[in-house]
GROMACS .gro file of C-alpha atoms in nm:
model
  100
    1UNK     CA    1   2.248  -1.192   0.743
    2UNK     CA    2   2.213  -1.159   1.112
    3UNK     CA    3   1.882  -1.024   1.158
    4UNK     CA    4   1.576  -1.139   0.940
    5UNK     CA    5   1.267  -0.926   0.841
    6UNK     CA    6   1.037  -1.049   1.047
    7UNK     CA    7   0.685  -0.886   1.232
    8UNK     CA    8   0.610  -0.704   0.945
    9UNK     CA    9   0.234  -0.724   0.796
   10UNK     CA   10   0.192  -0.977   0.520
   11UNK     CA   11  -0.008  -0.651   0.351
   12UNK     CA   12   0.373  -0.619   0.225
   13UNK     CA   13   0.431  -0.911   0.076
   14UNK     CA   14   0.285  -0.812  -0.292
   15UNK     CA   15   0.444  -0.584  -0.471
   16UNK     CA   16   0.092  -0.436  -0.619
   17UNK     CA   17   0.010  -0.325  -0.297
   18UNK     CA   18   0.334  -0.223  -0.204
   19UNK     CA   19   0.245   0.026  -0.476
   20UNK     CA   20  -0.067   0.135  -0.411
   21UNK     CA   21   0.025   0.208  -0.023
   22UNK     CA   22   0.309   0.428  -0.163
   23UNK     CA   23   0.122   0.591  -0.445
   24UNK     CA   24  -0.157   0.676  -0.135
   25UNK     CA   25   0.097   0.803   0.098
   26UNK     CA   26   0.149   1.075  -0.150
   27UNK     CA   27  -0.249   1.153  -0.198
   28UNK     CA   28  -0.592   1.016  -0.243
   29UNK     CA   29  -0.650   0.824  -0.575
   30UNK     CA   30  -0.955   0.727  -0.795
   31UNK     CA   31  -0.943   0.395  -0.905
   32UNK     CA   32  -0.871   0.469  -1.221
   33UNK     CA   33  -0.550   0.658  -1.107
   34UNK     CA   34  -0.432   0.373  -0.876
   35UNK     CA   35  -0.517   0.159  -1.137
   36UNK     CA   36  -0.296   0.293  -1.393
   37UNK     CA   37  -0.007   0.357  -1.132
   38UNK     CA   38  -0.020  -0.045  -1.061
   39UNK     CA   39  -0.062  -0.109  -1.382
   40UNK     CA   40  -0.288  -0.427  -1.323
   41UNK     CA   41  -0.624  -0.586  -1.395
   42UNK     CA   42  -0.970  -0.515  -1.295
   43UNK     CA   43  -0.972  -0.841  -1.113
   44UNK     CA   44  -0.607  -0.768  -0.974
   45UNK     CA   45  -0.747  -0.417  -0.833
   46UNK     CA   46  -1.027  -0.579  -0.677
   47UNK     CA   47  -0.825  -0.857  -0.485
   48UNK     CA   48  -0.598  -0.630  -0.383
   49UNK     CA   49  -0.785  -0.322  -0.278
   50UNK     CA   50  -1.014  -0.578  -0.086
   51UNK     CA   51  -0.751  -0.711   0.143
   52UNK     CA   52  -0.635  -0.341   0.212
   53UNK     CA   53  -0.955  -0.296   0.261
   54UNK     CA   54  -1.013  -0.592   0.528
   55UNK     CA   55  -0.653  -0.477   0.673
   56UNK     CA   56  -0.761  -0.138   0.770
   57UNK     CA   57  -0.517  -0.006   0.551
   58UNK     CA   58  -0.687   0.206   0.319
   59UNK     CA   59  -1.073   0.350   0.273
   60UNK     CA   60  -1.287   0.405  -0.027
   61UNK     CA   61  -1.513   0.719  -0.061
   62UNK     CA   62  -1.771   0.662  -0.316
   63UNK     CA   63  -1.917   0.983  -0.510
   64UNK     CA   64  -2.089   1.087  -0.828
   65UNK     CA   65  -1.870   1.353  -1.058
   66UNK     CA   66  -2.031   1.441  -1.368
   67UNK     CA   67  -2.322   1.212  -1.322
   68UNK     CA   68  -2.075   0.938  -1.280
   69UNK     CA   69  -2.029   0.716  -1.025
   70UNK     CA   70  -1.618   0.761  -0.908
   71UNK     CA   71  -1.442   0.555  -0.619
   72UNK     CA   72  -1.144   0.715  -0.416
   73UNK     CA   73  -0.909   0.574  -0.230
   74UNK     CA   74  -0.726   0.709   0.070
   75UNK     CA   75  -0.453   0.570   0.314
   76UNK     CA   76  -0.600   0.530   0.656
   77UNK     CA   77  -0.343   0.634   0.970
   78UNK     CA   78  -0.295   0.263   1.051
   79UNK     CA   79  -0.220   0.207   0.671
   80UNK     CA   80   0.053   0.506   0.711
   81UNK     CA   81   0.180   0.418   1.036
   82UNK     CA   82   0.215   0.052   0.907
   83UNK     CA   83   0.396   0.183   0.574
   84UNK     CA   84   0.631   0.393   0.782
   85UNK     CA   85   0.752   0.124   1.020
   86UNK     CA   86   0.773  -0.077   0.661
   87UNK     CA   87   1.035   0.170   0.539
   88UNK     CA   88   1.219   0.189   0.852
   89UNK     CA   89   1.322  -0.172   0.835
   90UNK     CA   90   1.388  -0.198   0.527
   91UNK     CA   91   1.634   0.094   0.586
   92UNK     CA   92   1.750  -0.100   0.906
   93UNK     CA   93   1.825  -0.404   0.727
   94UNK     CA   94   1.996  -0.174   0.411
   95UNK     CA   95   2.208   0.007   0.666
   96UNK     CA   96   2.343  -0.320   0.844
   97UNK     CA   97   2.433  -0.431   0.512
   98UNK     CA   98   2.654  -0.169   0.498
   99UNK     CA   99   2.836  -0.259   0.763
  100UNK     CA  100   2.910  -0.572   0.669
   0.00000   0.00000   0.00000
């Protein structure tokens, strides 16, 4: 391959948060949601959402609902912006396979 995927955040080099970007794209999510959707561990979540977190990818809002505490995520713009430039090579490097 003639061109390599590089300059791209490391943010997209696990597949767990690969997932969670793309499931926020779409909308805000509790934990619980994003949890299920990843389909990980507590401790997985928490390293994870942490380095999104430290990234400026995502934020958390942190609210009561029913007397219960509930935390939801949401993408930031940088965390879209980064996702979208994401996509875009990948489809650069999918269409130059194409011409090959």
């Amino acid at each position: 391959m003639k061109n390599k995927i590089i300059n791209y955040s490391k943010v997209f080099e696990s597949i767990i948060r690969v997932q969670m970007i793309s499931s926020l794209y779409i909308s805000s999510l509790t934990y619980n949601e994003l949890k299920e959707v990843c389909n990980c561990s507590d401790g997985n979540m928490a390293t994870h959402t942490k380095k999104l977190l430290s990234e400026g990818f995502i934020l958390t809002n942190k609210a009561f609902v029913n007397n219960k505490p509930q935390t939801t995520y949401s993408l930031t713009e940088k965390g879209r912006e980064e996702f979208v430039n994401y996509i875009k090579l990948l489809n650069n490097v999918v269409n130059q396979e194409d011409k090959i």
